């Protein structure tokens, strides 16, 4: 084998997915609204039929945001018989919200995540931690999912999904395995730098050289990440019930450590927490259509 | 809504909190002129109310931008932007 034909494994690449609600075989005649969340690393498209979750997709954001939005929506529509023309109202959200070519309105990801998390976890939800690709946000909301306060940090990739991808590649561990592996240790190690992902990467390299196992280094990184976002949550005020959205919500290594630091238990769900923003967008789209219809009638 | 704009890094947390619920009742818009670096601007929020925000490009630089108004000695009780807001809805957290 020569160097040129060695297969390069990209450990950071998480699995893209789509889903269609088996309980809604046909949505013809329904009010179809959609939300598209273009994040820095992932894009989600959600379709609602009369306010019920009908289909969604989650893909990696490419270099062209409008194309990512179209690709995500087309994949969500796969097997549904729907086309872009069937969307009554679409809300674009996320980092690239102004780049959704078929969106009727753009809404901040803060409002959309609160609204989506409210639908996923119910009206008792008050505190949301959205751990995105390149930032994290602590959000407070009321019983209808309206934001009452927020605090965001996007100063550095440490404490974000991108930071986790960097560590996955460095340690040659698939990003989806990090959480579980980070608990395969005898004792919780001290955290690595939580200030900068470049420092964290350097520190992790040095720890590997010093003989630490991959599991121990992952535990130290997850610990650091949890500490960083816990500080953000504490600053914005922590109120139960509490839930985590975004890609990192799938990493139990970080989630369990946040719970341990804050002494709370995050609400759990069968749904994909990564779609919260797009789901909120689709819900807001539905409300806007209903508001318009009500105005017409009056 | 309490909107916290700013950042946290290794040296600390630097956030300006704005209670935007009062922006709709505000006629003066004192915040816009009070800041020598013009970090504030008005924007329509998601519910089409005009509220004050910190300009996106300035959020991660507040520590240095605001330093001019924060002398180490003889610091006034209220900073110019805090004073300019008649509802006292602007608060520096550092």
XYZ file of C-alpha atoms in Angstrom:
392
model
C 0.000 0.000 0.000
C 1.333 3.400 -0.928
C 0.688 6.554 0.991
C -1.556 7.866 -1.795
C -4.102 5.053 -1.511
C -4.400 4.993 2.276
C -8.059 5.662 3.037
C -8.445 8.784 5.149
C -11.134 8.258 7.783
C -12.958 11.429 8.746
C -13.845 10.724 12.364
C -15.682 14.014 12.849
C -18.366 13.116 10.287
C -21.590 12.362 12.127
C -24.370 10.463 10.428
C -26.873 12.438 8.355
C -30.478 11.332 8.726
C -34.049 11.820 7.575
C -37.357 10.688 9.037
C -41.008 10.544 8.013
C -43.871 10.176 10.484
C -45.392 6.696 9.938
C -48.609 7.818 11.656
C -49.326 10.348 8.899
C -49.468 8.331 5.648
C -50.942 11.189 3.614
C -50.844 14.921 4.297
C -52.883 16.151 1.332
C -55.290 18.867 2.397
C -53.178 19.694 5.466
C -51.559 23.017 6.230
C -47.904 22.388 5.388
C -45.378 24.651 7.097
C -41.630 24.264 7.338
C -38.556 25.421 9.192
C -34.982 25.323 7.943
C -32.134 25.784 10.420
C -28.829 26.499 8.671
C -26.174 26.155 11.328
C -22.435 26.547 10.928
C -21.893 22.793 10.762
C -25.341 21.219 10.264
C -28.597 22.044 8.494
C -32.024 20.707 9.470
C -35.326 20.909 7.613
C -38.607 20.162 9.379
C -42.052 19.817 7.790
C -45.262 20.066 9.815
C -48.674 18.924 8.632
C -51.365 20.830 10.548
C -48.827 21.418 13.319
C -47.886 17.735 13.627
C -44.301 16.694 12.950
C -44.481 15.085 9.493
C -40.890 14.784 8.259
C -37.389 16.084 8.846
C -33.798 15.762 7.728
C -30.441 16.639 9.210
C -27.384 17.086 6.998
C -23.938 18.658 7.200
C -23.862 22.283 6.023
C -21.897 22.577 2.809
C -19.921 25.519 1.525
C -23.040 26.972 -0.093
C -25.809 27.737 2.428
C -28.700 28.118 -0.089
C -27.812 24.727 -1.605
C -27.645 23.178 1.883
C -31.145 24.493 2.606
C -32.498 23.051 -0.646
C -30.712 19.708 -0.137
C -32.013 19.390 3.437
C -35.590 20.199 2.410
C -35.502 17.841 -0.578
C -34.263 15.021 1.652
C -36.940 15.736 4.241
C -39.504 15.578 1.423
C -38.089 12.286 0.148
C -40.924 9.748 -0.021
C -43.590 12.246 1.043
C -44.769 13.279 -2.426
C -44.311 16.934 -1.440
C -42.442 19.569 -3.419
C -41.228 23.073 -2.498
C -44.439 24.516 -4.017
C -46.491 22.677 -1.394
C -44.919 24.629 1.467
C -47.452 27.208 2.596
C -44.996 29.130 4.770
C -41.343 28.566 5.579
C -39.204 30.129 8.281
C -35.437 30.226 7.928
C -33.347 30.267 11.080
C -29.813 29.731 12.336
C -26.522 31.256 11.361
C -27.455 31.197 7.663
C -31.132 32.085 8.043
C -31.040 34.796 5.402
C -29.716 32.261 2.892
C -32.803 30.042 2.684
C -34.003 30.814 -0.857
C -37.566 29.557 -0.345
C -38.114 31.078 3.134
C -40.947 33.576 3.694
C -39.379 34.993 6.866
C -36.213 34.649 8.895
C -36.363 34.312 12.671
C -33.426 34.156 15.096
C -32.326 30.706 16.229
C -32.845 31.811 19.834
C -36.608 32.215 19.345
C -36.823 29.076 17.202
C -34.923 26.856 19.651
C -37.117 28.019 22.531
C -40.283 27.341 20.535
C -39.013 23.967 19.254
C -37.800 22.828 22.667
C -41.177 23.816 24.118
C -42.845 21.490 21.614
C -40.385 18.652 22.279
C -40.279 18.841 26.086
C -43.584 20.473 26.991
C -44.728 23.687 28.687
C -42.880 23.091 31.978
C -39.544 23.682 30.229
C -37.814 26.871 31.405
C -34.084 26.594 30.724
C -32.603 25.526 27.402
C -28.970 25.011 26.575
C -28.444 25.036 22.826
C -25.026 23.626 22.013
C -24.438 24.378 18.383
C -21.604 23.894 15.945
C -19.791 27.121 16.725
C -21.565 28.687 19.669
C -23.599 27.843 22.721
C -26.628 29.657 24.092
C -28.385 29.615 27.434
C -32.051 30.475 26.934
C -34.928 31.040 29.351
C -38.475 30.707 28.104
C -42.027 30.846 29.409
C -44.749 28.190 29.195
C -45.469 28.914 25.507
C -41.826 28.869 24.468
C -41.359 32.634 24.273
C -37.832 33.755 25.159
C -37.523 35.705 28.420
C -33.719 35.930 28.470
C -30.698 34.608 26.631
C -26.932 34.613 26.805
C -24.649 33.439 24.058
C -20.941 32.744 23.686
C -19.332 32.306 20.296
C -15.906 33.604 21.192
C -14.166 30.299 20.607
C -14.964 26.823 19.292
C -14.166 25.242 22.670
C -17.474 24.201 24.179
C -19.109 23.705 20.784
C -19.779 20.920 18.318
C -16.879 21.961 16.112
C -14.518 21.641 19.075
C -15.756 18.104 19.615
C -15.175 17.288 15.938
C -11.590 18.573 16.201
C -10.919 16.288 19.184
C -12.579 13.337 17.376
C -10.211 13.736 14.449
C -7.190 14.243 16.698
C -7.837 11.050 18.660
C -9.194 9.040 15.692
C -12.449 8.349 17.528
C -15.802 8.573 15.759
C -17.574 11.652 17.085
C -20.682 9.608 17.969
C -18.597 7.305 20.235
C -16.995 10.063 22.297
C -19.675 10.284 24.986
C -19.689 6.601 25.828
C -15.891 6.282 25.682
C -15.423 9.234 28.021
C -16.919 7.163 30.851
C -14.560 4.204 30.369
C -12.211 5.556 33.021
C -11.402 4.745 36.646
C -11.389 8.299 37.898
C -12.535 11.619 36.453
C -9.428 13.508 35.246
C -9.017 17.273 35.592
C -10.407 19.221 32.625
C -8.246 20.412 29.746
C -8.358 24.067 28.647
C -11.896 25.234 28.091
C -10.871 28.627 26.799
C -9.656 27.783 23.324
C -10.025 24.705 21.150
C -6.485 25.111 19.807
C -5.085 25.087 23.362
C -7.335 22.121 24.179
C -6.024 20.249 21.138
C -2.402 20.963 22.108
C -3.102 19.896 25.683
C -4.801 16.694 24.518
C -1.797 15.864 22.303
C 0.561 16.367 25.241
C -1.602 14.175 27.490
C -1.530 11.377 24.898
C 2.260 11.682 24.784
C 2.319 11.520 28.575
C 0.624 8.132 28.389
C -3.036 9.017 28.995
C -5.532 6.720 27.327
C -7.889 8.104 24.676
C -10.774 7.552 27.083
C -9.107 9.644 29.766
C -8.336 12.462 27.332
C -11.935 12.401 26.088
C -13.169 12.537 29.679
C -10.942 15.569 30.308
C -12.276 17.294 27.185
C -15.947 16.516 27.929
C -15.356 17.743 31.483
C -13.895 21.019 30.191
C -16.784 21.512 27.782
C -19.341 20.853 30.508
C -17.646 23.356 32.840
C -17.663 26.043 30.189
C -21.355 25.761 29.322
C -22.359 25.287 32.964
C -20.851 28.707 33.682
C -22.964 30.200 30.904
C -26.090 28.560 32.307
C -25.349 29.791 35.811
C -24.784 33.334 34.582
C -28.107 33.403 32.735
C -29.879 31.805 35.692
C -30.739 28.161 36.009
C -34.370 27.207 36.399
C -35.956 23.768 36.152
C -37.166 22.150 33.925
C -33.995 22.069 31.901
C -33.173 20.583 28.486
C -30.299 20.535 26.026
C -30.725 20.988 22.275
C -28.274 20.911 19.389
C -25.857 18.232 18.293
C -23.975 17.989 21.591
C -27.222 16.949 23.312
C -26.473 13.516 21.811
C -23.122 13.328 23.597
C -23.846 11.774 26.996
C -20.260 12.434 28.066
C -20.997 16.159 28.092
C -24.667 15.958 29.129
C -24.054 13.817 32.239
C -21.167 16.026 33.312
C -23.265 19.202 32.953
C -25.918 17.528 35.100
C -23.308 16.609 37.708
C -21.857 20.146 37.854
C -25.243 21.865 38.093
C -26.980 19.226 40.188
C -29.910 18.966 37.779
C -31.217 16.317 35.430
C -31.817 17.281 31.787
C -35.190 16.269 30.368
C -35.005 13.350 27.971
C -36.779 12.738 24.690
C -37.051 10.149 21.953
C -36.963 12.940 19.389
C -33.821 14.227 17.703
C -32.756 17.244 19.797
C -30.807 18.605 16.847
C -34.017 19.548 15.005
C -35.272 21.889 17.763
C -34.410 25.063 15.834
C -36.020 23.975 12.559
C -39.010 22.576 14.438
C -39.474 25.906 16.202
C -39.220 27.661 12.842
C -41.950 25.436 11.403
C -44.160 26.079 14.460
C -43.687 29.840 14.127
C -44.500 29.498 10.399
C -47.786 27.791 11.297
C -48.658 30.513 13.791
C -47.926 33.229 11.234
C -50.241 31.565 8.683
C -52.992 31.264 11.280
C -52.517 34.910 12.276
C -52.812 35.986 8.630
C -55.943 33.861 8.149
C -57.524 35.303 11.292
C -56.815 38.851 10.033
C -58.456 38.041 6.689
C -61.595 36.725 8.409
C -61.905 39.745 10.713
C -36.712 39.802 27.211
C -33.295 40.165 28.816
C -30.777 39.977 25.995
C -27.170 39.453 27.065
C -24.658 40.481 24.429
C -20.969 39.806 24.858
C -18.616 36.939 25.431
C -16.629 34.921 27.911
C -12.975 34.059 27.503
C -10.081 33.058 29.724
C -9.939 36.498 31.299
C -13.597 36.691 32.321
C -17.154 37.393 31.207
C -18.072 40.596 29.421
C -21.772 41.041 28.797
C -24.120 43.996 28.397
C -27.678 43.072 29.399
C -30.575 44.912 27.741
C -34.141 44.524 28.968
C -35.785 44.950 25.571
C -39.337 44.951 26.973
C -38.878 48.658 27.652
C -37.582 49.564 24.179
C -41.087 49.707 22.710
C -42.095 52.401 25.234
C -38.906 54.397 24.738
C -39.155 57.550 22.642
C -35.703 58.979 23.365
C -33.452 56.170 22.128
C -30.730 57.625 24.351
C -28.562 54.546 24.021
C -27.848 55.198 20.351
C -26.131 58.534 20.958
C -24.687 57.890 24.422
C -22.044 55.422 23.321
C -18.932 57.042 21.912
C -18.243 53.877 19.915
C -21.846 53.548 18.691
C -22.233 49.906 19.741
C -26.045 50.144 19.954
C -28.511 50.006 17.113
C -32.245 49.455 16.764
C -33.548 46.340 15.093
C -36.918 44.723 14.551
C -37.087 41.634 16.729
C -38.839 38.386 15.772
C -42.205 39.881 16.801
C -41.665 43.068 14.769
C -41.020 45.301 17.783
C -38.167 47.768 17.470
C -35.595 46.989 20.173
C -32.036 47.973 21.004
C -29.283 45.488 20.280
C -25.503 45.499 20.314
C -24.100 45.439 16.790
C -23.143 41.864 15.932
C -19.536 42.725 15.013
C -18.983 44.379 18.395
C -20.244 41.575 20.655
C -16.914 39.810 20.920
C -14.961 43.044 21.451
C -16.939 44.706 24.229
C -14.155 44.296 26.760
C -11.845 46.579 24.784
C -14.526 48.818 23.228
C -16.077 49.705 26.582
C -12.740 50.189 28.351
C -12.749 53.903 27.501
C -15.844 54.483 29.643
C -14.549 52.381 32.537
C -11.678 54.150 34.260
C -10.039 52.208 37.072
C -10.463 55.149 39.445
C -13.358 57.594 39.823
C -15.662 55.409 37.793
C -19.143 56.962 37.713
C -21.968 55.045 39.338
C -23.670 54.707 35.977
C -21.824 54.384 32.689
C -22.942 56.743 29.851
C -25.098 54.096 28.155
C -26.657 52.964 31.447
C -27.433 56.593 32.324
C -28.848 57.389 28.896
C -31.501 54.686 29.163
C -34.399 56.319 31.004
C -35.773 52.889 31.957
C -32.397 51.788 33.375
C -32.664 48.775 31.111
C -28.985 48.626 30.196
C -26.560 47.004 32.623
C -22.873 46.193 32.241
C -22.017 42.948 34.001
C -18.296 43.582 34.498
